[in-house]
Backbone as a ProteinNet text record, in pm:
[ID]
protein_1_A
[PRIMARY]
MATEVTQKPPPEADGGAQLPLWRRRAPLIAAAVYVLATVVLVAARGKILLSRDVVLLWLMGGLLILSVNNPGRWVRGMIFDWLPFVLFLFAYDYARSIADNTGWT
[TERTIARY]
1944.6	1953.4	2023.4	1966.2	2022.5	2130.5	2235.7	2341.7	2323.6	2352.9	2336.9	2468.3	2460.5	2578.2	2580.1	2688.5	2702.9	2808.4	2779.6	2874.7	2941.6	3069.4	3147.3	3127.2	3094.5	3075	3207.2	3201.6	3325.5	3393.1	3526.2	3598.4	3551.8	3497.7	3453.4	3324.2	3251.9	3122.7	3133.7	3245.7	3260.9	3338.9	3335.8	3404.7	3552.4	3598.6	3738	3829.6	3774.8	3858.5	3950.5	3910.7	3993.4	4090.4	4080.6	4172	4310.2	4414.7	4549.4	4562.7	4656.3	4673.9	4700.1	4786.5	4818.1	4694.6	4603.7	4483.6	4383.5	4381.3	4294.1	4348.1	4479.5	4543.3	4556.7	4524.4	4544.7	4475.2	4349.4	4287.6	4358.9	4406.5	4478.1	4610.8	4683.1	4810.6	4786.2	4682.9	4651.7	4612.6	4538.5	4500	4623.3	4717.8	4840.2	4921	4931.2	5002.2	4931.2	4799.3	4719.6	4743.1	4737.2	4758.8	4902	4999.1	5138.5	5159	5100	5112.6	5049.5	4937.4	4873.1	4961.4	5018.6	5106.2	5229.1	5290.5	5409.2	5373.9	5261.5	5220.2	5194	5125.6	5096.4	5225.8	5315.6	5442.3	5529.1	5529.4	5611.3	5553.9	5422.6	5357.9	5340.8	5327.5	5304.9	5159.1	5072.8	4930.3	4850.6	4722	4631.6	4569.3	4575.2	4514.8	4366.2	4282.2	4138.1	4066.3	4136.7	4067.1	3984.5	3880.5	3787.8	3854.8	3947.3	4010.1	4099.4	4173.4	4260	4176.1	4071.6	3983.2	3917.6	3877.2	3816.8	3915.6	4040.4	4140.1	4166.9	4177.3	4201.6	4080.3	3960.1	3839	3830.7	3862.8	3862.5	3965.5	4081	4182.7	4135	4068.4	4014.2	3907.2	3822.5	3720	3780.1	3888.8	3957.1	4011.6	4057.4	4108	3998.6	3877.2	3767.2	3730.3	3762.8	3726.7	3848.9	3964.1	4087.2	4080.6	4001.7	3987.8	3888.9	3810.5	3712.4	3709.7	3807.4	3813.6	3695.1	3629	3511.5	3400.9	3387.9	3288.9	3322.9	3451.1	3496.4	3461.1	3487	3457.7	3307.5	3226.7	3081.3	3036.1	3093.2	3057.7	3096.4	3213.8	3258.2	3167.5	3132.9	3054.1	2910.4	2844.7	2701.6	2670.7	2755.6	2726	2788.6	2912.6	2986.4	2993.9	2992.3	3009.7	2903.4	2774.1	2676.6	2703.1	2738	2767.2	2889.5	2993.8	3117.4	3092.4	3019.4	2987.6	2907.2	2815.4	2739.5	2831.7	2924.9	3015.3	3104.8	3157.7	3241.9	3158.9	3034.6	2947.3	2916.8	2898.4	2874.2	2995.4	3115.4	3236.3	3250	3220	3228	3126.7	3005.4	2902.9	2940.7	3000.7	3045.9	3155.6	3245.7	3351.9	3293.7	3188.9	3123.7	3056.9	2990.9	2924.7	3025.6	3140.7	3242.9	3299.6	3315	3373.8	3275.1	3147.2	3048.3	2995.1	3014.1	2964.6	2824.5	2765	2632	2646.9	2564.3	2572.7	2466.6
4393	4528.4	4527.3	4592.9	4595.4	4703.1	4667.6	4766.2	4828	4952.5	5025	5019.5	4975.9	4965.8	5086.6	5158.6	5272.6	5238.8	5274.7	5250	5380.4	5369.7	5484.7	5503.7	5624.3	5644.5	5626.8	5583.2	5568.1	5702.5	5701.3	5829.4	5910.1	5842.8	5915.3	5991.8	5962.1	6024.2	6174.1	6220.4	6363.7	6435.1	6379.9	6443	6411.3	6316.3	6275.9	6362	6442.6	6532.3	6454.7	6331.8	6255.6	6161.9	6153.4	6068.7	6131.3	6049.2	6105.5	6181.2	6272.4	6357.7	6276.4	6173.9	6094.9	6023.5	5987	5916.6	6013.5	6137	6237.1	6279.2	6274.8	6315.6	6201.2	6079	5962.1	5975.3	6019.2	6032.9	6134.9	6243.9	6344.8	6289.2	6218.4	6158	6053.1	5970	5866.2	5928.2	6037.6	6105.1	6160.2	6216.1	6267.5	6154.2	6041.6	5925.7	5874.3	5872	5826.3	5914.6	6045.5	6138.7	6127.5	6117.2	6102.5	5973.7	5864.5	5737.4	5747.3	5816.6	5834.9	5916.3	6023.8	6108	6030.2	5954.1	5875.5	5769.7	5702.5	5599.4	5658.1	5769.6	5832.6	5883.2	5940.1	5988.8	5873.4	5762.6	5647.6	5581.2	5571	5505.4	5599.9	5727.9	5824.5	5835.4	5758	5765.1	5715	5742.7	5696.1	5565.3	5464.7	5336.6	5341.3	5308.6	5319.5	5186	5075.3	4946.7	4932.3	4850.9	4839.2	4791.7	4696.4	4644.2	4747.5	4825.2	4929	5040.8	5082.1	5186.3	5138.1	5010.9	4955.6	4957.9	4919.8	4921.1	5062.2	5160	5297.5	5353.9	5317.1	5360.7	5301.4	5173.3	5109.8	5174.9	5210.2	5279.2	5415.2	5489.2	5619	5607.2	5506.1	5486.1	5440	5366.1	5324	5445	5544.6	5666.2	5733.4	5733.7	5799	5728.9	5600.9	5527.6	5461.5	5526.4	5468.6	5451.2	5531	5516.3	5407.5	5358.6	5254.1	5158.2	5067.9	4980.1	4884.2	4853.6	4768.5	4831.5	4963.4	5035.9	5025.6	5028.7	5017.8	4881	4775.6	4639.9	4624	4668.9	4660.9	4740.3	4858	4939.9	4874.4	4812.8	4744.8	4626.8	4548.5	4427.7	4462.3	4543.3	4567.1	4674.8	4774.9	4884.1	4865.7	4822	4820	4684.3	4575.2	4443.3	4411.6	4435.5	4406	4485.2	4611.1	4694.4	4643.3	4609.6	4560.2	4426.3	4338.3	4208.9	4227.3	4322.1	4350.1	4397.2	4486.2	4536.1	4425.6	4339.6	4230.5	4128.1	4103.8	4013.6	4072.5	4202	4268.5	4253	4275.8	4259.3	4116	4020.9	3880.2	3849	3899.1	3875.4	3940.6	4058.1	4124.8	4044.6	3984.9	3905.2	3780.8	3721.4	3606.5	3651.1	3766	3815.7	3845.6	3898.8	3928.9	3802	3697.1	3572.6	3488.6	3498.5	3418.2	3489	3617	3692.4	3747.6	3717.9	3773.6	3916.4	4003	4141.9	4170.4
2289.7	2240.4	2104.4	2007.3	1872.9	1864.5	1796.3	1774.7	1637.4	1630.7	1506.3	1428.9	1306.4	1221.7	1129.3	1134	1044.3	941.7	820.7	713.8	675.6	654.1	611.7	461.5	416.7	272.9	199.1	73.6	-2.4	-22.6	-41.1	-56.7	-176.8	-279.7	-398.1	-373.4	-263.5	-237.1	-212.1	-162.5	-135	-245	-365.4	-476.9	-480.8	-401.9	-404.9	-321.3	-231.6	-151.3	-57.5	-17.4	74.6	2.3	-128.8	-204.1	-206.9	-211.9	-225.2	-357.6	-361.3	-478.5	-604.2	-596	-715.1	-768.4	-679.8	-723.4	-787.1	-740.2	-802.5	-937.6	-953.3	-1079.1	-1178.2	-1140.3	-1225.6	-1361.5	-1369.2	-1502.3	-1590.9	-1533.1	-1610.6	-1662.7	-1578	-1618.1	-1725.6	-1706.9	-1805.3	-1939	-1937	-2060.9	-2132.8	-2058.1	-2118.7	-2182.7	-2115.2	-2170.1	-2294.8	-2292.3	-2406	-2528.7	-2508.5	-2619.9	-2671.6	-2580.6	-2621.9	-2700.9	-2656.6	-2729	-2867.6	-2877.6	-3007.3	-3101.1	-3050.9	-3133.5	-3178.3	-3088.6	-3123.4	-3227.7	-3210.9	-3306.2	-3444	-3449.4	-3578.8	-3642.8	-3563	-3617.4	-3668.6	-3597.6	-3638.8	-3763.6	-3772.2	-3886.3	-4004.2	-3977.3	-4083.1	-4124.9	-4059.3	-4091.8	-3971.5	-3974.5	-3870	-3916.9	-3834.1	-3867.9	-3833.9	-3930.4	-3910.4	-3924.4	-3909.1	-3912.9	-3785.4	-3792.2	-3679.3	-3551.8	-3563.2	-3441.6	-3374.7	-3452.2	-3394.6	-3333.1	-3403.2	-3349.4	-3220.3	-3215.6	-3095.7	-2978.7	-3003.9	-2896.1	-2845.2	-2935	-2891	-2817.8	-2863.9	-2796	-2655.8	-2643.2	-2511.2	-2419.1	-2474	-2394.1	-2347.1	-2434.8	-2396.5	-2289.5	-2300.5	-2199.1	-2067	-2074	-1951.4	-1875.7	-1946.9	-1883.4	-1800.5	-1853	-1782.6	-1652.7	-1643.1	-1521.8	-1458.9	-1465.8	-1412.9	-1261	-1193.1	-1047.7	-1010	-1106.2	-1079.3	-1198.1	-1209.4	-1326.3	-1337.3	-1227	-1233.1	-1316.3	-1306	-1385.4	-1533.3	-1566.1	-1704.9	-1761.9	-1684.8	-1731.9	-1756.1	-1661.1	-1679.3	-1801.6	-1820.5	-1936	-2067.1	-2071.2	-2192.8	-2225.4	-2125.2	-2150.1	-2186.6	-2106.8	-2126.6	-2229.9	-2242.1	-2333.6	-2471.7	-2476.7	-2602.2	-2670.1	-2595.1	-2655.6	-2760.7	-2737.9	-2844.1	-2972.8	-2959	-3075.7	-3150.9	-3079.5	-3141.5	-3209.6	-3144.2	-3206.3	-3334.7	-3334.9	-3456.2	-3568.5	-3539.5	-3643.4	-3698.6	-3611.5	-3659.5	-3737.9	-3697.3	-3772.7	-3910.2	-3916.5	-4045.5	-4136.7	-4083.6	-4164.2	-4214.3	-4128.1	-4167	-4276.6	-4262.3	-4363.8	-4496.6	-4490.7	-4614	-4682.3	-4605.5	-4667.7	-4734.1	-4675	-4738.3	-4868.4	-4865.3	-4985.8	-5094.8	-5060.9	-5160.4	-5223.6	-5144.2	-5194	-5274.9	-5245.3	-5317.1	-5439.8	-5450.7	-5565.1	-5546.1	-5430.8	-5403.8	-5357	-5406.1	-5359.6	-5258.3
[MASK]
+++++++++++++++++++++++++++++++++++++++++++++++++++++++++++++++++++++++++++++++++++++++++++++++++++++++++

């Protein structure tokens, strides 16, 4: 006789109603910390840093906030969605530095 196996749906399937309060509030808390860190950094430096590496780190931090309850989704998103784009931008910067040093335009 075959036994029927039932799987319990993940807690996120019902909109997070069964998650503890701190876990439901984690993205909001992380967003507040992110904004506070940005304000403190800009106030301490007196300007916004716009180099590609700094912008990439802040962008990755912002995306991490959106998936703080599921970090595996964040890693997959970074690798498959963003890594090709980021590699292209860094390759472009590298190629531009070669062009500047050789005199070729």
